[in-house]
Amino acid sequence: MEELKNEEKGNAKAAERERQKKSKKKNRRNEMRKSYFAGMISMLAIVLILAVGTTFFWPGSSADHPGGFWAWRKTAAIKAMISQLYAGDVDDEELSEAMYQGLVSGLGDKYSTYYTKEEYEAIKTAQEGYYRGIGVTVTMDGDKLQVTGVQDNTPAAKAGIQANDRIVKIDGQTLEGMSLNEAVSLLKNSENDTVILTIRREKETEPMEIEVTKEKLAAIVADGKMLDDKIGYLAISEFTGLTSEQFQKAYQSLQDEGMERMIVDLRGNPGGLVTSVCDTLRQILPEGLIVYTEDKNGHREEYICDGDTPISIPLVVLVNENTASAAEIFTGAVKDYGIGTIVGTTTFGKGIVQNTFQLSDGSVVKLTIAHYYTPLGNDIHKVGITPDVEVELPEDATSDVQLEKALEVVKGL
């Protein structure tokens, strides 16, 4: 009897274990069904949001919006086509950079652009007033570059290059058929740290090869000289971080020489930094407003002169159709205050201001952010500044008739 009872107890336990086992399997199946249906519901919800709700819930969802979902999907589709079908080599970095450039260029504003980190570093150096070079000024003489000047303590001076030397080759390349700009670009833009110049020099029968190491040099952007009748001539080629300082030195030097009248030549000056032109103008303007800017929200920023050193001698400012931007700020201030006479042709007409914004990877976006106005509130954008005395410089002119007119005008002031 005892054995039978034990056997019945064992059978009961086994049956209970079997029931528990079946129950666990059933629970697992139920959990799996629940998870499956929950996942399906989530997927359907996402599909519905993307297919139906995008217009309402996704910012900039239209196909024309660059930040929208459909634009992202279109970009991804094009990238997939390139990856799968394009027969040439693909550089993902170049594709990305071109896409960023395209986004900014879509504004249709030639003054707004995108720069890679490396591109902006070069531009920033130029804005500061520096360049990588050897320290010579040149002009084109047939198929040769004639050295017209060598700056002191520069690589060219240290290498023994002299004024009137003629450069016939740059790194072995002849200059035949090149314009002055093309030849200078070849000289400046070589990626090498050194440049090999083949030079012909008077009284030397054979050409010389001179290797010159490039350095970071200060560009001469404001320079002056004394003309006849104690008329000072001061040319400003660009408004960089060095312009105000160089203007001050040249201006003071001319004053020390007894300057009684002055001509400031801004012809061909493309502009530059607003801060630079304001610092330069503070040396000659009376007290008051130099220029002011207004952004898209109507926010106004003013640049003021304390008027400590107003100019006290007759002044003429020479301009032409390539006098632009910051150079027009200079011109507009002189004209509005009546401290000088403007001579030449109507200026370019760039009355807008750009600012740069650096991204996390070091690249930079430059955007037009405001209009600027002369002290009297004139908006010169796409209009320019009309000179007080208009005089053209004909292409076939044998002399600088604009400068000659400026001399005539300043003598009569």
PDB file of N, CA and C in Angstrom, residues 4-89:
ATOM      1  N   LEU A   4       2.209   2.035  -3.371  1.00  0.00           N
ATOM      2  CA  LEU A   4       1.181   2.552  -4.285  1.00  0.00           C
ATOM      3  C   LEU A   4       0.940   4.041  -4.045  1.00  0.00           C
ATOM      4  N   LYS A   5       0.914   4.401  -2.730  1.00  0.00           N
ATOM      5  CA  LYS A   5       0.715   5.815  -2.415  1.00  0.00           C
ATOM      6  C   LYS A   5       1.873   6.671  -2.941  1.00  0.00           C
ATOM      7  N   ASN A   6       3.069   6.149  -2.766  1.00  0.00           N
ATOM      8  CA  ASN A   6       4.234   6.898  -3.258  1.00  0.00           C
ATOM      9  C   ASN A   6       4.195   7.058  -4.769  1.00  0.00           C
ATOM     10  N   GLU A   7       3.770   6.016  -5.429  1.00  0.00           N
ATOM     11  CA  GLU A   7       3.687   6.068  -6.901  1.00  0.00           C
ATOM     12  C   GLU A   7       2.651   7.094  -7.349  1.00  0.00           C
ATOM     13  N   GLU A   8       1.493   7.144  -6.617  1.00  0.00           N
ATOM     14  CA  GLU A   8       0.445   8.105  -6.980  1.00  0.00           C
ATOM     15  C   GLU A   8       0.950   9.551  -6.765  1.00  0.00           C
ATOM     16  N   LYS A   9       1.677   9.745  -5.638  1.00  0.00           N
ATOM     17  CA  LYS A   9       2.216  11.077  -5.388  1.00  0.00           C
ATOM     18  C   LYS A   9       3.194  11.506  -6.502  1.00  0.00           C
ATOM     19  N   GLY A  10       4.027  10.530  -6.934  1.00  0.00           N
ATOM     20  CA  GLY A  10       4.993  10.832  -7.995  1.00  0.00           C
ATOM     21  C   GLY A  10       4.301  11.186  -9.293  1.00  0.00           C
ATOM     22  N   ASN A  11       3.220  10.421  -9.593  1.00  0.00           N
ATOM     23  CA  ASN A  11       2.491  10.719 -10.830  1.00  0.00           C
ATOM     24  C   ASN A  11       1.853  12.104 -10.776  1.00  0.00           C
ATOM     25  N   ALA A  12       1.356  12.465  -9.596  1.00  0.00           N
ATOM     26  CA  ALA A  12       0.706  13.771  -9.436  1.00  0.00           C
ATOM     27  C   ALA A  12       1.720  14.908  -9.635  1.00  0.00           C
ATOM     28  N   LYS A  13       2.906  14.724  -9.054  1.00  0.00           N
ATOM     29  CA  LYS A  13       3.947  15.758  -9.220  1.00  0.00           C
ATOM     30  C   LYS A  13       4.356  15.911 -10.687  1.00  0.00           C
ATOM     31  N   ALA A  14       4.479  14.770 -11.357  1.00  0.00           N
ATOM     32  CA  ALA A  14       4.873  14.799 -12.764  1.00  0.00           C
ATOM     33  C   ALA A  14       3.817  15.514 -13.601  1.00  0.00           C
ATOM     34  N   ALA A  15       2.553  15.215 -13.292  1.00  0.00           N
ATOM     35  CA  ALA A  15       1.450  15.862 -14.026  1.00  0.00           C
ATOM     36  C   ALA A  15       1.473  17.371 -13.786  1.00  0.00           C
ATOM     37  N   GLU A  16       1.764  17.767 -12.517  1.00  0.00           N
ATOM     38  CA  GLU A  16       1.797  19.203 -12.186  1.00  0.00           C
ATOM     39  C   GLU A  16       2.937  19.910 -12.927  1.00  0.00           C
ATOM     40  N   ARG A  17       4.083  19.202 -12.992  1.00  0.00           N
ATOM     41  CA  ARG A  17       5.211  19.787 -13.710  1.00  0.00           C
ATOM     42  C   ARG A  17       4.888  19.960 -15.188  1.00  0.00           C
ATOM     43  N   GLU A  18       4.183  19.002 -15.747  1.00  0.00           N
ATOM     44  CA  GLU A  18       3.812  19.057 -17.164  1.00  0.00           C
ATOM     45  C   GLU A  18       2.866  20.219 -17.430  1.00  0.00           C
ATOM     46  N   ARG A  19       1.886  20.391 -16.472  1.00  0.00           N
ATOM     47  CA  ARG A  19       0.937  21.501 -16.627  1.00  0.00           C
ATOM     48  C   ARG A  19       1.664  22.854 -16.558  1.00  0.00           C
ATOM     49  N   GLN A  20       2.634  22.964 -15.619  1.00  0.00           N
ATOM     50  CA  GLN A  20       3.392  24.213 -15.488  1.00  0.00           C
ATOM     51  C   GLN A  20       4.216  24.496 -16.758  1.00  0.00           C
ATOM     52  N   LYS A  21       4.774  23.415 -17.314  1.00  0.00           N
ATOM     53  CA  LYS A  21       5.577  23.547 -18.515  1.00  0.00           C
ATOM     54  C   LYS A  21       4.738  24.049 -19.690  1.00  0.00           C
ATOM     55  N   LYS A  22       3.532  23.444 -19.818  1.00  0.00           N
ATOM     56  CA  LYS A  22       2.622  23.848 -20.895  1.00  0.00           C
ATOM     57  C   LYS A  22       2.162  25.293 -20.696  1.00  0.00           C
ATOM     58  N   SER A  23       1.937  25.673 -19.412  1.00  0.00           N
ATOM     59  CA  SER A  23       1.488  27.037 -19.109  1.00  0.00           C
ATOM     60  C   SER A  23       2.558  28.064 -19.472  1.00  0.00           C
ATOM     61  N   LYS A  24       3.832  27.751 -19.159  1.00  0.00           N
ATOM     62  CA  LYS A  24       4.927  28.656 -19.505  1.00  0.00           C
ATOM     63  C   LYS A  24       5.048  28.829 -21.011  1.00  0.00           C
ATOM     64  N   LYS A  25       4.923  27.746 -21.775  1.00  0.00           N
ATOM     65  CA  LYS A  25       4.991  27.830 -23.226  1.00  0.00           C
ATOM     66  C   LYS A  25       3.881  28.720 -23.772  1.00  0.00           C
ATOM     67  N   LYS A  26       2.667  28.518 -23.175  1.00  0.00           N
ATOM     68  CA  LYS A  26       1.522  29.310 -23.616  1.00  0.00           C
ATOM     69  C   LYS A  26       1.747  30.789 -23.324  1.00  0.00           C
ATOM     70  N   ASN A  27       2.302  31.086 -22.133  1.00  0.00           N
ATOM     71  CA  ASN A  27       2.578  32.484 -21.770  1.00  0.00           C
ATOM     72  C   ASN A  27       3.612  33.114 -22.695  1.00  0.00           C
ATOM     73  N   ARG A  28       4.644  32.320 -23.037  1.00  0.00           N
ATOM     74  CA  ARG A  28       5.668  32.836 -23.942  1.00  0.00           C
ATOM     75  C   ARG A  28       5.074  33.155 -25.312  1.00  0.00           C
ATOM     76  N   ARG A  29       4.198  32.252 -25.778  1.00  0.00           N
ATOM     77  CA  ARG A  29       3.557  32.486 -27.073  1.00  0.00           C
ATOM     78  C   ARG A  29       2.712  33.765 -27.029  1.00  0.00           C
ATOM     79  N   ASN A  30       2.018  33.952 -25.924  1.00  0.00           N
ATOM     80  CA  ASN A  30       1.189  35.152 -25.779  1.00  0.00           C
ATOM     81  C   ASN A  30       2.045  36.424 -25.764  1.00  0.00           C
ATOM     82  N   GLU A  31       3.175  36.339 -25.030  1.00  0.00           N
ATOM     83  CA  GLU A  31       4.064  37.496 -24.972  1.00  0.00           C
ATOM     84  C   GLU A  31       4.627  37.817 -26.352  1.00  0.00           C
ATOM     85  N   MET A  32       4.982  36.776 -27.092  1.00  0.00           N
ATOM     86  CA  MET A  32       5.514  36.977 -28.437  1.00  0.00           C
ATOM     87  C   MET A  32       4.467  37.613 -29.337  1.00  0.00           C
ATOM     88  N   ARG A  33       3.219  37.143 -29.211  1.00  0.00           N
ATOM     89  CA  ARG A  33       2.136  37.738 -30.016  1.00  0.00           C
ATOM     90  C   ARG A  33       1.964  39.218 -29.670  1.00  0.00           C
ATOM     91  N   LYS A  34       2.005  39.502 -28.356  1.00  0.00           N
ATOM     92  CA  LYS A  34       1.844  40.895 -27.923  1.00  0.00           C
ATOM     93  C   LYS A  34       2.976  41.788 -28.471  1.00  0.00           C
ATOM     94  N   SER A  35       4.208  41.256 -28.391  1.00  0.00           N
ATOM     95  CA  SER A  35       5.351  42.027 -28.888  1.00  0.00           C
ATOM     96  C   SER A  35       5.245  42.246 -30.386  1.00  0.00           C
ATOM     97  N   TYR A  36       4.843  41.212 -31.085  1.00  0.00           N
ATOM     98  CA  TYR A  36       4.724  41.298 -32.537  1.00  0.00           C
ATOM     99  C   TYR A  36       3.694  42.350 -32.926  1.00  0.00           C
ATOM    100  N   PHE A  37       2.504  42.263 -32.283  1.00  0.00           N
ATOM    101  CA  PHE A  37       1.438  43.218 -32.609  1.00  0.00           C
ATOM    102  C   PHE A  37       1.824  44.648 -32.189  1.00  0.00           C
ATOM    103  N   ALA A  38       2.522  44.744 -31.052  1.00  0.00           N
ATOM    104  CA  ALA A  38       2.967  46.071 -30.626  1.00  0.00           C
ATOM    105  C   ALA A  38       3.950  46.671 -31.629  1.00  0.00           C
ATOM    106  N   GLY A  39       4.864  45.828 -32.117  1.00  0.00           N
ATOM    107  CA  GLY A  39       5.821  46.287 -33.114  1.00  0.00           C
ATOM    108  C   GLY A  39       5.150  46.686 -34.408  1.00  0.00           C
ATOM    109  N   MET A  40       4.149  45.864 -34.822  1.00  0.00           N
ATOM    110  CA  MET A  40       3.422  46.181 -36.041  1.00  0.00           C
ATOM    111  C   MET A  40       2.684  47.504 -35.910  1.00  0.00           C
ATOM    112  N   ILE A  41       2.075  47.703 -34.748  1.00  0.00           N
ATOM    113  CA  ILE A  41       1.344  48.956 -34.516  1.00  0.00           C
ATOM    114  C   ILE A  41       2.292  50.143 -34.561  1.00  0.00           C
ATOM    115  N   SER A  42       3.493  49.990 -33.956  1.00  0.00           N
ATOM    116  CA  SER A  42       4.484  51.077 -33.973  1.00  0.00           C
ATOM    117  C   SER A  42       4.931  51.393 -35.392  1.00  0.00           C
ATOM    118  N   MET A  43       5.193  50.314 -36.168  1.00  0.00           N
ATOM    119  CA  MET A  43       5.616  50.521 -37.541  1.00  0.00           C
ATOM    120  C   MET A  43       4.542  51.212 -38.359  1.00  0.00           C
ATOM    121  N   LEU A  44       3.284  50.762 -38.169  1.00  0.00           N
ATOM    122  CA  LEU A  44       2.182  51.395 -38.890  1.00  0.00           C
ATOM    123  C   LEU A  44       2.050  52.861 -38.515  1.00  0.00           C
ATOM    124  N   ALA A  45       2.267  53.146 -37.223  1.00  0.00           N
ATOM    125  CA  ALA A  45       2.172  54.535 -36.770  1.00  0.00           C
ATOM    126  C   ALA A  45       3.235  55.395 -37.433  1.00  0.00           C
ATOM    127  N   ILE A  46       4.463  54.859 -37.510  1.00  0.00           N
ATOM    128  CA  ILE A  46       5.551  55.607 -38.154  1.00  0.00           C
ATOM    129  C   ILE A  46       5.249  55.845 -39.622  1.00  0.00           C
ATOM    130  N   VAL A  47       4.777  54.777 -40.306  1.00  0.00           N
ATOM    131  CA  VAL A  47       4.434  54.905 -41.722  1.00  0.00           C
ATOM    132  C   VAL A  47       3.363  55.960 -41.926  1.00  0.00           C
ATOM    133  N   LEU A  48       2.344  55.918 -41.052  1.00  0.00           N
ATOM    134  CA  LEU A  48       1.262  56.897 -41.165  1.00  0.00           C
ATOM    135  C   LEU A  48       1.763  58.318 -40.958  1.00  0.00           C
ATOM    136  N   ILE A  49       2.675  58.498 -39.978  1.00  0.00           N
ATOM    137  CA  ILE A  49       3.225  59.832 -39.724  1.00  0.00           C
ATOM    138  C   ILE A  49       4.002  60.319 -40.933  1.00  0.00           C
ATOM    139  N   LEU A  50       4.839  59.429 -41.500  1.00  0.00           N
ATOM    140  CA  LEU A  50       5.659  59.832 -42.636  1.00  0.00           C
ATOM    141  C   LEU A  50       4.824  60.041 -43.890  1.00  0.00           C
ATOM    142  N   ALA A  51       3.850  59.163 -44.114  1.00  0.00           N
ATOM    143  CA  ALA A  51       3.063  59.214 -45.340  1.00  0.00           C
ATOM    144  C   ALA A  51       1.965  60.263 -45.293  1.00  0.00           C
ATOM    145  N   VAL A  52       1.364  60.476 -44.122  1.00  0.00           N
ATOM    146  CA  VAL A  52       0.207  61.358 -44.026  1.00  0.00           C
ATOM    147  C   VAL A  52       0.522  62.616 -43.243  1.00  0.00           C
ATOM    148  N   GLY A  53       1.255  62.450 -42.139  1.00  0.00           N
ATOM    149  CA  GLY A  53       1.411  63.564 -41.210  1.00  0.00           C
ATOM    150  C   GLY A  53       2.611  64.429 -41.452  1.00  0.00           C
ATOM    151  N   THR A  54       3.479  64.123 -42.445  1.00  0.00           N
ATOM    152  CA  THR A  54       4.689  64.896 -42.650  1.00  0.00           C
ATOM    153  C   THR A  54       4.384  66.368 -42.885  1.00  0.00           C
ATOM    154  N   THR A  55       3.398  66.626 -43.712  1.00  0.00           N
ATOM    155  CA  THR A  55       3.064  68.005 -44.047  1.00  0.00           C
ATOM    156  C   THR A  55       2.745  68.823 -42.813  1.00  0.00           C
ATOM    157  N   PHE A  56       2.172  68.148 -41.799  1.00  0.00           N
ATOM    158  CA  PHE A  56       1.733  68.873 -40.622  1.00  0.00           C
ATOM    159  C   PHE A  56       2.754  68.871 -39.496  1.00  0.00           C
ATOM    160  N   PHE A  57       3.567  67.802 -39.415  1.00  0.00           N
ATOM    161  CA  PHE A  57       4.411  67.636 -38.239  1.00  0.00           C
ATOM    162  C   PHE A  57       5.898  67.793 -38.503  1.00  0.00           C
ATOM    163  N   TRP A  58       6.376  67.693 -39.758  1.00  0.00           N
ATOM    164  CA  TRP A  58       7.801  67.769 -40.069  1.00  0.00           C
ATOM    165  C   TRP A  58       8.118  69.176 -40.552  1.00  0.00           C
ATOM    166  N   PRO A  59       8.982  69.901 -39.848  1.00  0.00           N
ATOM    167  CA  PRO A  59       9.275  71.279 -40.256  1.00  0.00           C
ATOM    168  C   PRO A  59       9.841  71.316 -41.670  1.00  0.00           C
ATOM    169  N   GLY A  60       9.337  72.231 -42.492  1.00  0.00           N
ATOM    170  CA  GLY A  60       9.846  72.380 -43.849  1.00  0.00           C
ATOM    171  C   GLY A  60       9.674  71.122 -44.647  1.00  0.00           C
ATOM    172  N   SER A  61       8.476  70.587 -44.666  1.00  0.00           N
ATOM    173  CA  SER A  61       8.287  69.269 -45.246  1.00  0.00           C
ATOM    174  C   SER A  61       8.096  69.287 -46.748  1.00  0.00           C
ATOM    175  N   SER A  62       7.924  70.468 -47.363  1.00  0.00           N
ATOM    176  CA  SER A  62       7.694  70.488 -48.793  1.00  0.00           C
ATOM    177  C   SER A  62       8.957  70.066 -49.533  1.00  0.00           C
ATOM    178  N   ALA A  63       8.754  69.604 -50.766  1.00  0.00           N
ATOM    179  CA  ALA A  63       9.888  69.125 -51.561  1.00  0.00           C
ATOM    180  C   ALA A  63      10.866  70.249 -51.873  1.00  0.00           C
ATOM    181  N   ASP A  64      10.397  71.494 -51.820  1.00  0.00           N
ATOM    182  CA  ASP A  64      11.252  72.627 -52.152  1.00  0.00           C
ATOM    183  C   ASP A  64      12.029  73.149 -50.956  1.00  0.00           C
ATOM    184  N   HIS A  65      11.738  72.661 -49.756  1.00  0.00           N
ATOM    185  CA  HIS A  65      12.418  73.164 -48.556  1.00  0.00           C
ATOM    186  C   HIS A  65      13.699  72.372 -48.320  1.00  0.00           C
ATOM    187  N   PRO A  66      14.869  73.062 -48.288  1.00  0.00           N
ATOM    188  CA  PRO A  66      16.146  72.332 -48.185  1.00  0.00           C
ATOM    189  C   PRO A  66      16.308  71.552 -46.894  1.00  0.00           C
ATOM    190  N   GLY A  67      15.566  71.915 -45.849  1.00  0.00           N
ATOM    191  CA  GLY A  67      15.698  71.205 -44.583  1.00  0.00           C
ATOM    192  C   GLY A  67      14.610  70.184 -44.357  1.00  0.00           C
ATOM    193  N   GLY A  68      13.759  69.964 -45.345  1.00  0.00           N
ATOM    194  CA  GLY A  68      12.615  69.074 -45.176  1.00  0.00           C
ATOM    195  C   GLY A  68      12.920  67.610 -45.415  1.00  0.00           C
ATOM    196  N   PHE A  69      11.963  66.779 -45.023  1.00  0.00           N
ATOM    197  CA  PHE A  69      12.125  65.325 -45.170  1.00  0.00           C
ATOM    198  C   PHE A  69      12.267  64.929 -46.626  1.00  0.00           C
ATOM    199  N   TRP A  70      11.456  65.520 -47.510  1.00  0.00           N
ATOM    200  CA  TRP A  70      11.483  65.095 -48.905  1.00  0.00           C
ATOM    201  C   TRP A  70      12.789  65.510 -49.578  1.00  0.00           C
ATOM    202  N   ALA A  71      13.322  66.660 -49.191  1.00  0.00           N
ATOM    203  CA  ALA A  71      14.619  67.065 -49.723  1.00  0.00           C
ATOM    204  C   ALA A  71      15.703  66.106 -49.257  1.00  0.00           C
ATOM    205  N   TRP A  72      15.599  65.691 -47.977  1.00  0.00           N
ATOM    206  CA  TRP A  72      16.559  64.702 -47.467  1.00  0.00           C
ATOM    207  C   TRP A  72      16.438  63.392 -48.230  1.00  0.00           C
ATOM    208  N   ARG A  73      15.192  62.954 -48.491  1.00  0.00           N
ATOM    209  CA  ARG A  73      14.977  61.692 -49.204  1.00  0.00           C
ATOM    210  C   ARG A  73      15.503  61.790 -50.629  1.00  0.00           C
ATOM    211  N   LYS A  74      15.295  62.949 -51.274  1.00  0.00           N
ATOM    212  CA  LYS A  74      15.787  63.140 -52.637  1.00  0.00           C
ATOM    213  C   LYS A  74      17.307  63.113 -52.680  1.00  0.00           C
ATOM    214  N   THR A  75      17.926  63.767 -51.700  1.00  0.00           N
ATOM    215  CA  THR A  75      19.388  63.768 -51.619  1.00  0.00           C
ATOM    216  C   THR A  75      19.915  62.347 -51.425  1.00  0.00           C
ATOM    217  N   ALA A  76      19.255  61.587 -50.549  1.00  0.00           N
ATOM    218  CA  ALA A  76      19.666  60.204 -50.308  1.00  0.00           C
ATOM    219  C   ALA A  76      19.529  59.359 -51.563  1.00  0.00           C
ATOM    220  N   ALA A  77      18.466  59.607 -52.347  1.00  0.00           N
ATOM    221  CA  ALA A  77      18.251  58.843 -53.586  1.00  0.00           C
ATOM    222  C   ALA A  77      19.349  59.140 -54.602  1.00  0.00           C
ATOM    223  N   ILE A  78      19.707  60.429 -54.722  1.00  0.00           N
ATOM    224  CA  ILE A  78      20.778  60.802 -55.652  1.00  0.00           C
ATOM    225  C   ILE A  78      22.102  60.191 -55.219  1.00  0.00           C
ATOM    226  N   LYS A  79      22.367  60.237 -53.902  1.00  0.00           N
ATOM    227  CA  LYS A  79      23.603  59.648 -53.389  1.00  0.00           C
ATOM    228  C   LYS A  79      23.648  58.152 -53.662  1.00  0.00           C
ATOM    229  N   ALA A  80      22.505  57.483 -53.518  1.00  0.00           N
ATOM    230  CA  ALA A  80      22.450  56.044 -53.790  1.00  0.00           C
ATOM    231  C   ALA A  80      22.721  55.754 -55.264  1.00  0.00           C
ATOM    232  N   MET A  81      22.161  56.574 -56.142  1.00  0.00           N
ATOM    233  CA  MET A  81      22.410  56.396 -57.580  1.00  0.00           C
ATOM    234  C   MET A  81      23.897  56.531 -57.895  1.00  0.00           C
ATOM    235  N   ILE A  82      24.517  57.571 -57.320  1.00  0.00           N
ATOM    236  CA  ILE A  82      25.944  57.778 -57.556  1.00  0.00           C
ATOM    237  C   ILE A  82      26.744  56.578 -57.060  1.00  0.00           C
ATOM    238  N   SER A  83      26.413  56.122 -55.853  1.00  0.00           N
ATOM    239  CA  SER A  83      27.143  55.016 -55.243  1.00  0.00           C
ATOM    240  C   SER A  83      27.016  53.738 -56.064  1.00  0.00           C
ATOM    241  N   GLN A  84      25.829  53.499 -56.595  1.00  0.00           N
ATOM    242  CA  GLN A  84      25.571  52.228 -57.286  1.00  0.00           C
ATOM    243  C   GLN A  84      25.883  52.269 -58.776  1.00  0.00           C
ATOM    244  N   LEU A  85      25.761  53.443 -59.406  1.00  0.00           N
ATOM    245  CA  LEU A  85      25.797  53.487 -60.865  1.00  0.00           C
ATOM    246  C   LEU A  85      26.945  54.299 -61.457  1.00  0.00           C
ATOM    247  N   TYR A  86      27.428  55.320 -60.716  1.00  0.00           N
ATOM    248  CA  TYR A  86      28.427  56.200 -61.306  1.00  0.00           C
ATOM    249  C   TYR A  86      29.709  55.438 -61.614  1.00  0.00           C
ATOM    250  N   ALA A  87      30.218  55.607 -62.858  1.00  0.00           N
ATOM    251  CA  ALA A  87      31.352  54.800 -63.312  1.00  0.00           C
ATOM    252  C   ALA A  87      32.703  55.353 -62.867  1.00  0.00           C
ATOM    253  N   GLY A  88      32.737  56.600 -62.454  1.00  0.00           N
ATOM    254  CA  GLY A  88      34.003  57.200 -62.059  1.00  0.00           C
ATOM    255  C   GLY A  88      34.291  57.063 -60.574  1.00  0.00           C
ATOM    256  N   ASP A  89      35.415  57.644 -60.161  1.00  0.00           N
ATOM    257  CA  ASP A  89      35.774  57.637 -58.743  1.00  0.00           C
ATOM    258  C   ASP A  89      34.910  58.637 -57.981  1.00  0.00           C
TER     259      ASP A  89
END
